[in-house]
Amino acid sequence: MFTARAPSRLLRPVIGSVHRTISTFTLPTSCPSCKAALASSVPACLKCGTISTVPVDVNNYSLLGIPYEPHKFALDEADLQKRFRRAQAACHPDVWTAKGEGKKDVAQDLSSRVNDAYKRLRDPLSRLNYLLELNGVALEATDKLEDEAFLMKILSLRDDIDEATEREDVEATLGETQENIENALEEVTKHVSEGNWAAAKSASVRLKYLEGVRAAGKEWIQENE
Ligand SMILES: [Zn+2]
């Protein structure tokens, strides 16, 4: 069994008066038992059959071997997928079933954490929400749009979809929505890189509403096919 090394670095972002500590554990890159380089970010060595759990406070970035700094929000999705697949292959429960007592359970646990980490980081809005959570400003279901002009825009986009009779009109609205989503994501990238969590949170509320418009547009298209 092996465990994560001590935190390599402690980050202390300041949000208002809330001080939070984000641990950035470094998981081992080589097997402590046979010393072979590990095939993925998770502590599972198929060469000698050594597998171990990962401490609960290891964040999703570390779990998939993605640096949390300096680009927390803008990550390479192809790279993320590659890391996910490698980690998943290394700790797949079926592979560990025959490798000894209890190892399948450890693999099962690692595997489900890897799945969750991938799900949370893959989609930009979900990744953003995860970052907000990590930094103590989690998005609540009750968070509402405070920007009145933006709210009017959302209502007008929703009206366009509700009242549409032609598919091309809905597609035009979806195109406009997508542009707005991309702008909001750009804003978020900037706020997150500057550590401006309050602004990142406002932008994520806007994103949530835009995603709602997008979902409504897609639903319209499905129902009218
Ligand atoms: Zn090994």
Short mmCIF file of C-alpha atoms and ligand atoms in Angstrom, two decimals:
data_model
loop_
_atom_site.label_atom_id
_atom_site.label_comp_id
_atom_site.label_asym_id
_atom_site.label_seq_id
_atom_site.Cartn_x
_atom_site.Cartn_y
_atom_site.Cartn_z
CA MET A 1 0.00 0.00 0.00
CA PHE A 2 1.17 3.49 -0.60
CA THR A 3 -0.23 6.91 0.09
CA ALA A 4 0.01 10.35 -1.39
CA ARG A 5 3.05 12.39 -0.57
CA ALA A 6 2.64 15.34 1.76
CA PRO A 7 1.07 18.42 0.16
CA SER A 8 3.61 19.87 -2.21
CA ARG A 9 2.09 23.28 -1.91
CA LEU A 10 -0.72 24.94 -0.02
CA LEU A 11 -2.70 27.62 -1.76
CA ARG A 12 -4.49 30.17 0.33
CA PRO A 13 -6.85 32.19 -1.79
CA VAL A 14 -8.70 34.97 0.00
CA ILE A 15 -12.39 35.42 -0.77
CA GLY A 16 -13.85 38.25 1.21
CA SER A 17 -13.05 37.21 4.75
CA VAL A 18 -13.14 33.50 3.99
CA HIS A 19 -9.74 31.85 3.97
CA ARG A 20 -9.60 28.48 2.33
CA THR A 21 -6.84 26.02 1.93
CA ILE A 22 -6.76 23.91 -1.19
CA SER A 23 -4.48 20.98 -0.84
CA THR A 24 -2.57 20.09 -3.95
CA PHE A 25 -1.39 16.58 -3.18
CA THR A 26 0.97 14.99 -5.60
CA LEU A 27 0.19 11.37 -6.28
CA PRO A 28 3.17 9.07 -6.84
CA THR A 29 4.40 8.66 -10.40
CA SER A 30 6.21 5.40 -9.76
CA CYS A 31 5.24 2.21 -7.98
CA PRO A 32 6.65 2.06 -4.42
CA SER A 33 6.79 -1.69 -4.66
CA CYS A 34 8.48 -2.49 -7.99
CA LYS A 35 9.60 1.09 -8.78
CA ALA A 36 8.18 0.92 -12.30
CA ALA A 37 6.74 4.15 -13.72
CA LEU A 38 2.96 4.15 -13.24
CA ALA A 39 0.91 4.02 -16.43
CA SER A 40 -1.56 6.64 -15.19
CA SER A 41 -2.25 9.16 -12.45
CA VAL A 42 -3.78 6.58 -10.08
CA PRO A 43 -1.73 4.40 -7.71
CA ALA A 44 -2.39 1.12 -9.51
CA CYS A 45 0.56 -0.88 -10.86
CA LEU A 46 -0.42 -3.72 -13.16
CA LYS A 47 3.20 -4.86 -13.42
CA CYS A 48 3.42 -6.11 -9.84
CA GLY A 49 -0.24 -5.95 -8.78
CA THR A 50 0.02 -3.15 -6.20
CA ILE A 51 -3.00 -0.89 -5.82
CA SER A 52 -3.96 1.61 -3.16
CA THR A 53 -6.68 4.08 -2.31
CA VAL A 54 -6.27 7.83 -2.67
CA PRO A 55 -6.95 10.15 0.32
CA VAL A 56 -10.43 11.70 0.15
CA ASP A 57 -9.13 15.26 -0.01
CA VAL A 58 -7.16 14.68 -3.20
CA ASN A 59 -8.99 16.90 -5.67
CA ASN A 60 -10.25 15.87 -9.10
CA TYR A 61 -7.39 17.63 -10.86
CA SER A 62 -4.74 15.72 -8.96
CA LEU A 63 -6.65 12.48 -9.37
CA LEU A 64 -6.43 12.77 -13.14
CA GLY A 65 -2.90 14.17 -13.05
CA ILE A 66 -3.85 17.60 -14.36
CA PRO A 67 -2.01 20.59 -12.92
CA TYR A 68 -4.40 22.83 -10.94
CA GLU A 69 -2.17 25.82 -11.64
CA PRO A 70 -1.91 27.99 -13.65
CA HIS A 71 -4.83 27.19 -15.99
CA LYS A 72 -7.56 25.92 -13.76
CA PHE A 73 -10.52 26.53 -16.01
CA ALA A 74 -9.22 26.29 -19.57
CA LEU A 75 -8.11 22.71 -19.92
CA ASP A 76 -7.36 20.61 -22.97
CA GLU A 77 -10.35 18.30 -23.34
CA ALA A 78 -8.51 15.78 -25.49
CA ASP A 79 -5.77 15.58 -22.87
CA LEU A 80 -8.35 15.19 -20.12
CA GLN A 81 -9.97 12.31 -21.99
CA LYS A 82 -6.62 10.63 -22.58
CA ARG A 83 -5.75 10.83 -18.87
CA PHE A 84 -9.19 9.57 -17.90
CA ARG A 85 -8.91 6.53 -20.19
CA ARG A 86 -5.44 5.67 -18.92
CA ALA A 87 -6.53 5.94 -15.30
CA GLN A 88 -9.68 3.95 -15.98
CA ALA A 89 -7.68 1.18 -17.66
CA ALA A 90 -5.23 1.00 -14.75
CA CYS A 91 -7.90 0.60 -12.07
CA HIS A 92 -10.65 -1.22 -13.92
CA PRO A 93 -12.21 -3.59 -11.34
CA ASP A 94 -12.36 -6.54 -13.78
CA VAL A 95 -8.60 -6.37 -14.18
CA TRP A 96 -8.08 -6.53 -10.41
CA THR A 97 -10.54 -9.30 -9.57
CA ALA A 98 -7.98 -12.08 -9.86
CA LYS A 99 -5.11 -10.17 -8.29
CA GLY A 100 -5.77 -10.89 -4.66
CA GLU A 101 -8.04 -10.40 -1.69
CA GLY A 102 -9.60 -6.94 -1.43
CA LYS A 103 -7.90 -5.51 -4.47
CA LYS A 104 -11.08 -5.47 -6.52
CA ASP A 105 -12.76 -3.27 -3.87
CA VAL A 106 -9.88 -0.81 -3.92
CA ALA A 107 -10.05 -0.78 -7.73
CA GLN A 108 -13.81 -0.26 -7.59
CA ASP A 109 -13.38 2.71 -5.29
CA LEU A 110 -10.61 4.25 -7.42
CA SER A 111 -12.56 3.61 -10.58
CA SER A 112 -15.68 5.37 -9.36
CA ARG A 113 -13.63 8.35 -8.14
CA VAL A 114 -11.93 8.57 -11.53
CA ASN A 115 -15.35 8.47 -13.23
CA ASP A 116 -16.71 11.21 -10.98
CA ALA A 117 -13.62 13.36 -11.48
CA TYR A 118 -13.92 13.05 -15.25
CA LYS A 119 -17.63 13.88 -15.21
CA ARG A 120 -17.04 16.96 -13.10
CA LEU A 121 -14.15 18.29 -15.16
CA ARG A 122 -15.33 17.41 -18.67
CA ASP A 123 -18.26 19.80 -19.00
CA PRO A 124 -17.26 23.48 -18.68
CA LEU A 125 -20.19 24.49 -16.48
CA SER A 126 -19.73 21.54 -14.18
CA ARG A 127 -15.97 22.22 -14.05
CA LEU A 128 -16.66 25.82 -13.18
CA ASN A 129 -19.05 24.81 -10.40
CA TYR A 130 -16.42 22.46 -9.05
CA LEU A 131 -13.85 25.28 -9.03
CA LEU A 132 -16.31 27.56 -7.25
CA GLU A 133 -16.90 24.84 -4.65
CA LEU A 134 -13.16 24.31 -4.17
CA ASN A 135 -12.81 28.03 -3.58
CA GLY A 136 -15.67 28.38 -1.15
CA VAL A 137 -18.22 30.14 -3.38
CA ALA A 138 -20.36 27.19 -4.46
CA LEU A 139 -23.24 27.97 -6.76
CA GLU A 140 -26.60 27.53 -5.01
CA ALA A 141 -29.89 26.60 -6.66
CA THR A 142 -31.25 29.88 -5.30
CA ASP A 143 -28.61 32.06 -6.99
CA LYS A 144 -30.45 34.39 -9.32
CA LEU A 145 -29.44 36.70 -12.11
CA GLU A 146 -28.84 40.18 -10.80
CA ASP A 147 -28.04 41.70 -14.18
CA GLU A 148 -31.41 43.01 -15.38
CA ALA A 149 -30.32 43.66 -18.97
CA PHE A 150 -29.01 40.12 -19.21
CA LEU A 151 -32.21 38.72 -17.71
CA MET A 152 -34.22 40.54 -20.41
CA LYS A 153 -31.99 38.99 -23.03
CA ILE A 154 -32.59 35.52 -21.63
CA LEU A 155 -36.35 36.08 -21.56
CA SER A 156 -36.29 37.25 -25.15
CA LEU A 157 -34.27 34.20 -26.26
CA ARG A 158 -36.76 31.95 -24.45
CA ASP A 159 -39.67 33.74 -26.14
CA ASP A 160 -38.02 33.25 -29.52
CA ILE A 161 -37.96 29.51 -28.90
CA ASP A 162 -41.42 29.24 -27.35
CA GLU A 163 -42.99 31.13 -30.23
CA ALA A 164 -40.95 29.57 -33.05
CA THR A 165 -42.77 27.73 -35.82
CA GLU A 166 -39.75 27.05 -38.04
CA ARG A 167 -36.71 24.98 -37.18
CA GLU A 168 -34.37 27.52 -38.77
CA ASP A 169 -35.58 30.21 -36.37
CA VAL A 170 -34.78 27.96 -33.41
CA GLU A 171 -31.37 27.22 -34.92
CA ALA A 172 -30.70 30.95 -35.26
CA THR A 173 -31.60 31.44 -31.58
CA LEU A 174 -29.38 28.52 -30.62
CA GLY A 175 -26.54 30.12 -32.61
CA GLU A 176 -26.98 33.39 -30.74
CA THR A 177 -27.15 31.50 -27.43
CA GLN A 178 -23.95 29.64 -28.27
CA GLU A 179 -22.17 32.94 -28.97
CA ASN A 180 -23.28 34.21 -25.58
CA ILE A 181 -22.11 31.01 -23.93
CA GLU A 182 -18.69 31.36 -25.52
CA ASN A 183 -18.44 34.96 -24.37
CA ALA A 184 -19.38 33.97 -20.83
CA LEU A 185 -16.83 31.15 -20.87
CA GLU A 186 -14.15 33.59 -21.99
CA GLU A 187 -15.08 35.89 -19.13
CA VAL A 188 -14.97 33.01 -16.70
CA THR A 189 -11.50 31.97 -17.91
CA LYS A 190 -10.26 35.49 -17.21
CA HIS A 191 -11.90 35.77 -13.77
CA VAL A 192 -10.69 32.35 -12.68
CA SER A 193 -7.12 33.02 -13.81
CA GLU A 194 -7.21 36.26 -11.81
CA GLY A 195 -8.70 34.50 -8.80
CA ASN A 196 -11.74 36.79 -8.95
CA TRP A 197 -14.18 34.21 -7.58
CA ALA A 198 -17.09 36.60 -7.04
CA ALA A 199 -17.03 37.63 -10.71
CA ALA A 200 -16.53 34.01 -11.79
CA LYS A 201 -19.62 33.09 -9.80
CA SER A 202 -21.74 35.83 -11.44
CA ALA A 203 -20.60 34.65 -14.85
CA SER A 204 -21.48 31.09 -13.95
CA VAL A 205 -25.02 32.15 -12.99
CA ARG A 206 -25.33 33.70 -16.47
CA LEU A 207 -23.98 30.49 -17.99
CA LYS A 208 -26.57 28.46 -16.11
CA TYR A 209 -29.39 30.52 -17.63
CA LEU A 210 -27.85 30.31 -21.11
CA GLU A 211 -27.58 26.54 -20.76
CA GLY A 212 -31.29 26.56 -19.93
CA VAL A 213 -32.03 28.36 -23.21
CA ARG A 214 -29.86 25.90 -25.11
CA ALA A 215 -31.67 22.94 -23.54
CA ALA A 216 -35.06 24.47 -24.45
CA GLY A 217 -33.92 24.97 -28.06
CA LYS A 218 -32.69 21.40 -28.36
CA GLU A 219 -35.92 20.11 -26.88
CA TRP A 220 -37.93 22.13 -29.44
CA ILE A 221 -35.94 20.57 -32.27
CA GLN A 222 -36.41 17.05 -30.88
CA GLU A 223 -40.14 17.49 -30.46
CA ASN A 224 -40.65 18.98 -33.91
CA GLU A 225 -38.57 16.55 -35.91
ZN ZN B 1 4.63 -2.18 -9.19
#
